[in-house]
Amino acid sequence: MLYEHLSVSPEGHLLMDGADTVLLAQEFGTPLYVLSEDRVRENCRKYTEAFRRYLPEGSRPLYAGKALCFRGIYPVIESEGFGADVVSAGEIYTALSAGFPAEKLVFHGSNKTDAEISFGLDNRVGTFVVDNFAELDALSAEAEKRGVVQDILLRVTVGLDPHTLEAINTGKVDSQFGTPIETGAALRILRRALSKKSLNVLGYHSHIGSMIFDPQPFLDQIDRLLAFSAEGYRATGYAPAVLNLGGGFGVPYIASDPKVDIGGNIQKISEHLAAGLERYGLPPVRILMEPGRSIVADAGLTLYTAGGLKTIEGYRSYVTVDGGMTDNPRYALYRSSYTVLSAARLNEAADFKCTLAGRCCESGDRIAENILLPRPVRGDLLAVLTTGAYNYSMASNYNRIPRAALVMLSGGQPRLAVKRETFRDLIARE
Ligand SMILES: *Cc1c(COP(=O)(O)O)cnc(C)c1O
């Protein structure tokens, strides 16, 4: 099995934390997202333990809620000692409605609307990550109106290409996120931010991309952030107290993908940081990181029921399931790879090559290509692994397909965390 929390029962059923996926599908229907709370906690602890061991006091991991945002996740990550990265008023609302403390929220986004800036200020969001000049001015004006001093980080682009996919690469100079260092704009936005009485600049943020398996891009990122910190220090006398390194550690989706040693990488980051601070003569900094995928991706799987089966002679065989790009758009967006299992037939040889397609009216609606399964029959239960991140949070109602339900397993016990949408839900706002 790809992960330790998955196993096979004597009758060949896929178990997650000991819970039988065949029974889960019977009880809750398909398509169904299943999320292991225990695995989410284990993943959190890889960060919190390494942070405690290697990083300065006051450093903290933040969960990037865009990976999987629903109310039930917030008490879990809060009890694991995480803050949360939010990217919209909707995510703020969700986190606060679940009782998450506003001061532990870090508010991102390349275009926070005026309404969202007000919403964030009125709800006392701890930190805003300022993306650009226009936002800086809008935020400082609103904070001033309220007579508050808002903590901010400045999002800078360090000009790095971590060799990940174009669609998830955000660290390059030519990016719609953040203010670039290379062009001098980052230094200008620092000067402007320091001139605002209603803003307190805590430090800098940068996020270089996602699905990064190697620590080196993060070390390069630190070099650039420290070089910029030193430049800012010389120019203005300001040195950052916080560096937020963003998210980005990858997870294995298929057996040939590498595994990331989170603790080992954080140790390398810490050593590199300490040496760099000394080299530049900069004061100590607290570190924030914003993992999303590496917290929830491998904790989730999706259960589908197979329907249409066809073999196009001389080409390939298709298996169509009762979900698709509406619950998992990642193949359509990124050509992602997945591990697919026949969840009730794991004792049988998987020797039938096929492509798993969704049910939407789009030829791009696929989940995985050229996978091996026991020759499927209509009604088979199929499990797609590693769907905890960027699946439910990216789901849509295309073709008027109701969004799938989400079941959370705690100690192997299922609880319906998000109900399946109904037809009534589909027309509720019309
Ligand atoms: C997407 C994103 C993250 C999370 O990235 P993962 O690859 O899921 O860890 C963190 N911070 C920012 C600013 C992001 O855009």
Coordinates of C-alpha atoms and ligand atoms in Angstrom, one line a residue:
M1 CA 0.0 0.0 0.0
L2 CA 1.1 3.5 -0.8
Y3 CA 0.6 4.7 2.8
E4 CA 0.7 3.0 6.2
H5 CA -2.9 4.0 7.2
L6 CA -4.3 1.9 4.3
S7 CA -4.6 -1.9 4.4
V8 CA -6.5 -4.8 3.0
S9 CA -9.0 -7.0 4.8
P10 CA -9.0 -10.8 4.4
E11 CA -11.9 -10.6 1.9
G12 CA -9.9 -8.1 -0.2
H13 CA -11.5 -4.8 0.9
L14 CA -9.6 -1.6 1.2
L15 CA -9.4 -0.3 4.8
M16 CA -8.5 3.2 5.9
D17 CA -7.6 3.4 9.6
G18 CA -9.2 0.0 9.8
A19 CA -12.5 1.2 8.4
D20 CA -13.9 -0.8 5.5
T21 CA -14.4 1.4 2.5
V22 CA -17.0 -1.0 1.1
L23 CA -19.2 -0.3 4.2
L24 CA -18.5 3.4 4.0
A25 CA -19.7 3.5 0.4
Q26 CA -22.8 1.5 1.4
E27 CA -23.6 3.8 4.3
F28 CA -22.8 7.2 2.7
G29 CA -23.1 6.5 -1.0
T30 CA -20.6 7.5 -3.8
P31 CA -18.9 9.5 -4.9
L32 CA -17.6 10.0 -1.4
Y33 CA -14.5 11.7 0.0
V34 CA -13.1 10.0 3.0
L35 CA -10.6 11.8 5.2
S36 CA -8.5 10.3 8.0
E37 CA -8.3 12.7 10.9
D38 CA -5.6 10.6 12.5
R39 CA -3.4 10.9 9.4
V40 CA -4.0 14.7 9.2
R41 CA -2.8 14.8 12.8
E42 CA 0.3 12.7 12.1
N43 CA 1.1 14.9 9.2
C44 CA 0.7 18.0 11.4
R45 CA 3.1 16.5 13.9
K46 CA 5.9 16.1 11.4
Y47 CA 5.9 19.9 11.2
T48 CA 5.2 20.8 14.9
E49 CA 7.9 18.4 16.1
A50 CA 10.5 19.7 13.6
F51 CA 9.6 23.3 14.4
R52 CA 10.0 22.7 18.1
R53 CA 13.4 21.0 17.6
Y54 CA 15.0 23.2 14.9
L55 CA 13.4 26.6 14.6
P56 CA 13.4 29.6 16.9
E57 CA 10.7 30.2 19.5
G58 CA 7.6 31.7 18.1
S59 CA 8.0 30.0 14.7
R60 CA 4.8 28.2 13.7
P61 CA 3.3 26.2 10.8
L62 CA 0.1 27.5 9.3
Y63 CA -2.3 25.2 7.5
A64 CA -3.1 26.4 4.0
G65 CA -6.8 26.1 4.0
K66 CA -7.2 26.3 0.2
A67 CA -6.1 22.7 0.1
L68 CA -9.2 21.5 1.9
C69 CA -11.5 24.0 3.6
F70 CA -14.5 22.9 5.6
R71 CA -15.4 23.6 9.2
G72 CA -14.4 20.3 10.6
I73 CA -10.7 20.7 9.7
Y74 CA -10.1 23.8 11.8
P75 CA -10.5 22.3 15.3
V76 CA -8.1 19.5 14.2
I77 CA -5.3 21.8 13.0
E78 CA -5.8 24.2 15.9
S79 CA -5.4 21.4 18.5
E80 CA -2.2 20.4 16.7
G81 CA -0.8 23.9 17.3
F82 CA -1.2 25.2 13.8
G83 CA -2.2 28.7 12.6
A84 CA -4.1 29.0 9.3
D85 CA -3.5 30.6 6.0
V86 CA -6.7 31.9 4.5
V87 CA -7.2 33.4 1.0
S88 CA -10.7 34.9 1.0
A89 CA -13.4 36.2 3.3
G90 CA -15.1 32.9 2.7
E91 CA -12.2 31.0 4.2
I92 CA -12.0 33.4 7.1
Y93 CA -15.7 33.0 7.7
T94 CA -15.4 29.2 7.6
A95 CA -12.5 29.2 10.0
L96 CA -14.1 31.7 12.5
S97 CA -17.4 29.8 12.3
A98 CA -15.6 26.7 13.5
G99 CA -14.2 28.6 16.4
F100 CA -10.7 29.1 15.1
P101 CA -8.9 32.1 16.7
A102 CA -8.7 35.2 14.4
E103 CA -5.3 36.2 15.6
K104 CA -3.8 32.9 14.2
L105 CA -5.1 33.7 10.7
V106 CA -2.8 34.9 8.0
F107 CA -4.7 36.5 5.2
H108 CA -3.4 35.9 1.7
G109 CA -4.7 36.7 -1.8
S110 CA -3.6 38.6 -4.9
N111 CA -6.7 40.7 -4.9
K112 CA -8.4 41.2 -1.6
T113 CA -11.5 43.2 -2.3
D114 CA -12.4 46.3 -0.3
A115 CA -15.1 44.3 1.3
E116 CA -12.6 41.5 2.3
I117 CA -10.2 44.0 3.7
S118 CA -12.9 45.4 5.9
F119 CA -14.1 41.9 6.8
G120 CA -10.6 40.9 7.8
L121 CA -10.0 44.0 9.9
D122 CA -13.4 43.9 11.5
N123 CA -12.8 40.3 12.5
R124 CA -9.3 41.1 13.8
V125 CA -7.5 38.7 11.5
G126 CA -3.9 38.5 13.0
T127 CA -1.8 39.1 9.9
F128 CA -2.5 40.4 6.4
V129 CA 0.0 39.3 3.7
V130 CA 0.1 42.4 1.4
D131 CA 0.5 41.5 -2.2
N132 CA 0.9 44.8 -4.0
F133 CA 1.0 48.6 -3.7
A134 CA -2.7 49.2 -4.3
E135 CA -3.6 46.7 -1.6
L136 CA -1.1 48.3 0.8
D137 CA -2.8 51.7 0.4
A138 CA -6.3 50.3 0.7
L139 CA -5.4 48.3 3.8
S140 CA -3.6 51.1 5.5
A141 CA -6.5 53.5 4.8
E142 CA -9.0 51.1 6.3
A143 CA -6.9 50.3 9.3
E144 CA -6.4 54.0 9.9
K145 CA -10.1 54.6 9.8
R146 CA -10.6 52.0 12.5
G147 CA -7.7 53.4 14.6
V148 CA -5.9 50.1 14.6
V149 CA -2.3 49.1 13.8
Q150 CA -2.5 46.0 11.6
D151 CA 0.3 43.4 11.5
I152 CA 1.4 42.7 7.9
L153 CA 3.9 40.6 5.9
L154 CA 5.0 41.8 2.5
R155 CA 4.7 39.1 -0.2
V156 CA 7.7 39.3 -2.4
T157 CA 8.7 37.2 -5.4
V158 CA 12.2 35.9 -5.1
G159 CA 12.7 35.0 -8.8
L160 CA 13.1 31.2 -8.4
D161 CA 11.9 28.4 -10.7
P162 CA 11.5 25.3 -8.5
H163 CA 10.9 23.2 -11.7
T164 CA 7.4 22.3 -10.8
L165 CA 4.4 22.7 -13.0
E166 CA 3.8 26.1 -14.6
A167 CA 0.3 26.3 -13.1
I168 CA 1.6 25.9 -9.5
N169 CA 4.8 27.8 -9.8
T170 CA 4.5 31.1 -8.1
G171 CA 8.0 32.2 -7.3
K172 CA 9.1 33.5 -10.7
V173 CA 9.5 37.2 -11.3
D174 CA 6.8 37.1 -14.0
S175 CA 4.0 36.1 -11.7
Q176 CA 0.7 37.7 -10.6
F177 CA 1.5 37.0 -7.0
G178 CA 3.6 39.3 -4.8
T179 CA 6.0 42.2 -5.5
P180 CA 9.2 41.3 -7.2
I181 CA 12.6 41.8 -5.6
E182 CA 14.6 41.8 -8.9
T183 CA 12.9 44.9 -10.3
G184 CA 13.4 46.9 -7.2
A185 CA 9.6 47.0 -6.6
A186 CA 9.9 45.0 -3.3
L187 CA 12.2 47.6 -1.8
R188 CA 9.8 50.4 -2.8
I189 CA 6.8 48.6 -1.3
L190 CA 8.9 48.1 1.9
R191 CA 9.6 51.8 2.1
R192 CA 6.0 52.6 1.5
A193 CA 4.8 50.1 4.1
L194 CA 7.2 51.5 6.7
S195 CA 5.8 54.9 6.1
K196 CA 2.2 53.8 7.1
K197 CA 1.4 54.5 10.7
S198 CA -1.5 52.0 10.7
L199 CA 0.6 49.1 9.5
N200 CA 3.3 47.1 11.4
V201 CA 5.6 45.2 9.1
L202 CA 6.4 41.9 10.7
G203 CA 8.5 40.7 7.8
Y204 CA 8.4 39.0 4.4
H205 CA 6.5 36.2 2.8
S206 CA 7.3 34.2 -0.3
H207 CA 5.7 31.0 -1.8
I208 CA 7.8 29.4 -4.6
G209 CA 5.4 26.7 -5.8
S210 CA 3.9 23.3 -5.0
M211 CA 4.8 19.6 -5.3
I212 CA 8.4 20.3 -4.4
F213 CA 10.3 17.2 -3.2
D214 CA 13.8 18.6 -2.7
P215 CA 14.9 21.0 0.0
Q216 CA 17.2 23.0 -2.3
P217 CA 14.6 25.4 -3.8
F218 CA 13.7 26.4 -0.2
L219 CA 17.4 27.0 0.6
D220 CA 17.7 29.1 -2.5
Q221 CA 14.5 30.9 -1.4
I222 CA 16.0 31.7 2.0
D223 CA 19.2 33.0 0.3
R224 CA 17.1 35.4 -1.7
L225 CA 14.9 36.5 1.2
L226 CA 18.0 37.1 3.3
A227 CA 19.8 39.0 0.6
F228 CA 16.7 41.2 0.2
S229 CA 16.4 41.5 4.0
A230 CA 20.0 42.8 4.1
E231 CA 19.3 45.2 1.2
G232 CA 16.2 46.5 3.0
Y233 CA 18.2 46.8 6.2
R234 CA 20.9 48.9 4.6
A235 CA 18.4 51.1 2.8
T236 CA 15.9 51.7 5.6
G237 CA 17.3 50.3 8.9
Y238 CA 14.4 47.8 8.9
A239 CA 15.1 44.1 9.5
P240 CA 12.3 41.5 9.4
A241 CA 11.3 39.6 12.6
V242 CA 9.4 37.0 10.6
L243 CA 10.0 35.1 7.3
N244 CA 7.1 33.1 5.9
L245 CA 8.4 30.5 3.5
G246 CA 5.0 29.5 2.1
G247 CA 3.9 25.9 1.4
G248 CA 5.0 23.5 -1.3
F249 CA 6.2 20.1 0.0
G250 CA 5.1 17.4 -2.4
V251 CA 3.5 14.0 -1.5
P252 CA 3.6 10.7 -3.4
Y253 CA 0.6 10.2 -5.6
I254 CA 1.9 7.0 -7.3
A255 CA 4.5 4.5 -6.0
S256 CA 7.3 5.9 -8.1
D257 CA 7.0 9.4 -6.6
P258 CA 9.6 10.3 -4.0
K259 CA 8.7 10.8 -0.3
V260 CA 9.6 14.0 1.4
D261 CA 11.3 13.9 4.8
I262 CA 9.6 16.9 6.3
G263 CA 11.6 16.9 9.6
G264 CA 14.9 16.4 7.7
N265 CA 14.1 19.3 5.4
I266 CA 13.1 21.6 8.2
Q267 CA 16.4 20.8 9.9
K268 CA 18.3 21.7 6.6
I269 CA 16.2 24.9 6.4
S270 CA 17.1 25.8 9.9
E271 CA 20.8 25.3 9.5
H272 CA 20.8 27.2 6.3
L273 CA 18.9 30.0 7.8
A274 CA 21.2 30.4 10.9
A275 CA 24.3 30.5 8.7
G276 CA 22.7 33.0 6.3
L277 CA 21.5 35.3 9.2
E278 CA 25.1 35.3 10.5
R279 CA 26.6 35.9 7.1
Y280 CA 24.4 39.0 6.5
G281 CA 24.6 40.2 10.1
L282 CA 20.9 40.1 10.5
P283 CA 19.0 39.6 13.8
P284 CA 17.1 36.3 14.4
V285 CA 13.8 35.7 12.7
R286 CA 10.8 33.6 13.4
I287 CA 9.8 31.2 10.7
L288 CA 6.3 30.5 9.3
M289 CA 5.5 27.8 6.8
E290 CA 2.2 27.1 5.1
P291 CA 1.8 23.5 4.2
G292 CA -1.5 22.5 2.6
R293 CA -1.0 19.4 0.4
S294 CA 1.4 17.7 2.8
I295 CA -1.1 17.9 5.6
V296 CA -4.2 16.6 3.9
A297 CA -3.5 15.0 0.5
D298 CA -2.6 11.5 1.6
A299 CA -5.2 11.6 4.4
G300 CA -8.0 11.5 1.8
L301 CA -9.3 9.2 -0.8
T302 CA -12.4 9.2 -3.1
L303 CA -14.8 6.3 -3.5
Y304 CA -16.6 5.9 -6.8
T305 CA -18.9 3.4 -8.4
A306 CA -17.9 2.2 -11.8
G307 CA -20.6 2.5 -14.5
G308 CA -19.8 2.7 -18.2
L309 CA -17.2 0.3 -19.5
K310 CA -16.0 0.3 -23.1
T311 CA -13.1 -1.0 -25.1
I312 CA -12.3 1.0 -28.3
E313 CA -10.8 -1.8 -30.4
G314 CA -7.1 -0.9 -31.3
Y315 CA -7.1 2.0 -28.8
R316 CA -7.9 1.6 -25.2
S317 CA -10.5 0.7 -22.6
Y318 CA -12.4 3.3 -20.6
V319 CA -14.1 2.9 -17.2
T320 CA -16.5 5.7 -16.3
V321 CA -17.3 6.5 -12.7
D322 CA -20.1 8.4 -11.0
G323 CA -18.0 11.5 -10.4
G324 CA -15.0 13.1 -12.2
M325 CA -13.8 16.7 -12.8
T326 CA -16.7 18.0 -10.6
D327 CA -15.1 16.4 -7.5
N328 CA -11.5 16.2 -8.8
P329 CA -10.4 18.7 -11.5
R330 CA -6.7 18.0 -11.0
Y331 CA -6.2 15.9 -14.1
A332 CA -8.0 18.5 -16.2
L333 CA -5.9 21.3 -14.7
Y334 CA -2.5 19.6 -14.3
R335 CA -2.5 16.2 -15.9
S336 CA -2.0 14.7 -12.4
S337 CA -1.3 11.1 -11.7
Y338 CA -3.3 8.9 -9.3
T339 CA -3.2 5.5 -7.8
V340 CA -6.6 3.7 -8.3
L341 CA -7.6 0.6 -6.6
S342 CA -10.6 -1.8 -7.0
A343 CA -11.7 -1.3 -3.4
A344 CA -13.6 -4.6 -3.0
R345 CA -11.4 -6.8 -5.2
L346 CA -7.9 -6.3 -3.8
N347 CA -7.3 -10.0 -3.7
E348 CA -7.6 -10.3 -7.5
A349 CA -4.9 -9.6 -10.0
A350 CA -4.9 -6.1 -11.4
D351 CA -4.0 -6.8 -15.0
F352 CA -6.6 -4.9 -17.0
K353 CA -5.2 -1.7 -18.4
C354 CA -7.8 1.1 -18.6
T355 CA -8.4 4.9 -18.4
L356 CA -10.6 6.1 -15.6
A357 CA -13.0 8.8 -16.9
G358 CA -15.4 11.1 -15.2
R359 CA -19.1 11.5 -16.2
C360 CA -19.0 15.1 -17.4
C361 CA -19.5 16.1 -21.0
E362 CA -15.9 16.9 -21.5
S363 CA -13.3 14.7 -23.2
G364 CA -10.8 16.1 -20.7
D365 CA -12.8 14.7 -17.8
R366 CA -10.4 12.0 -16.7
I367 CA -9.0 10.9 -13.3
A368 CA -6.2 8.6 -14.4
E369 CA -4.8 7.1 -17.5
N370 CA -3.3 3.7 -18.2
I371 CA -4.0 2.3 -14.7
L372 CA -4.3 -1.5 -13.9
L373 CA -7.4 -2.9 -12.3
P374 CA -9.0 -6.3 -12.1
R375 CA -11.3 -6.2 -15.2
P376 CA -14.0 -3.9 -13.9
V377 CA -17.7 -4.6 -14.0
R378 CA -20.6 -2.1 -13.6
G379 CA -21.1 -1.5 -9.9
D380 CA -17.5 -2.0 -8.8
L381 CA -16.3 0.2 -6.1
L382 CA -13.1 2.1 -7.1
A383 CA -10.9 4.1 -4.7
V384 CA -8.7 7.0 -5.9
L385 CA -6.0 7.6 -3.4
T386 CA -4.4 10.9 -2.3
T387 CA -7.4 13.1 -2.9
G388 CA -7.4 15.0 0.4
A389 CA -5.9 18.2 -1.1
Y390 CA -7.3 20.3 -4.0
N391 CA -10.3 18.0 -4.6
Y392 CA -13.2 19.0 -2.4
S393 CA -11.9 22.6 -2.3
M394 CA -12.0 22.7 -6.1
A395 CA -15.3 20.9 -6.6
S396 CA -18.0 22.3 -8.8
N397 CA -21.5 21.7 -9.9
Y398 CA -20.7 21.3 -13.6
N399 CA -23.4 19.4 -15.4
R400 CA -25.5 20.0 -12.3
I401 CA -23.9 17.3 -10.4
P402 CA -24.3 17.7 -6.6
R403 CA -21.1 18.0 -4.7
A404 CA -20.0 14.7 -3.0
A405 CA -20.2 14.1 0.7
L406 CA -17.2 14.1 3.0
V407 CA -16.8 11.6 5.8
M408 CA -14.1 12.1 8.4
L409 CA -12.7 9.0 10.2
S410 CA -11.5 9.6 13.8
G411 CA -9.9 6.5 15.2
G412 CA -11.5 4.7 12.3
Q413 CA -15.0 5.8 13.3
P414 CA -16.8 7.6 10.5
R415 CA -18.7 10.9 10.9
L416 CA -20.5 12.7 8.1
A417 CA -18.5 16.0 8.1
V418 CA -20.1 17.5 4.9
K419 CA -23.4 16.3 3.6
R420 CA -23.9 15.4 0.0
E421 CA -25.5 18.2 -1.9
T422 CA -29.2 17.7 -2.9
F423 CA -31.1 18.8 -6.0
R424 CA -32.8 21.3 -3.8
D425 CA -29.3 22.8 -2.9
L426 CA -28.7 23.1 -6.6
I427 CA -31.6 25.4 -7.2
A428 CA -31.7 27.0 -3.7
R429 CA -30.4 30.4 -4.8
E430 CA -32.4 30.7 -8.0
Ligands
LIG1 C1 -0.9 27.1 -2.3 C2 -0.3 27.9 -1.3 C3 0.2 27.2 -0.1 C4 0.1 25.7 0.1 O1 0.8 25.0 -0.8 P1 1.0 23.4 -0.7 O2 1.8 23.1 -1.9 O3 -0.4 22.9 -0.7 O4 1.7 23.1 0.5 C5 0.8 28.0 0.9 N1 0.9 29.3 0.7 C6 0.5 30.0 -0.3 C7 0.6 31.4 -0.4 C8 -0.1 29.3 -1.4 O5 -0.5 29.9 -2.5

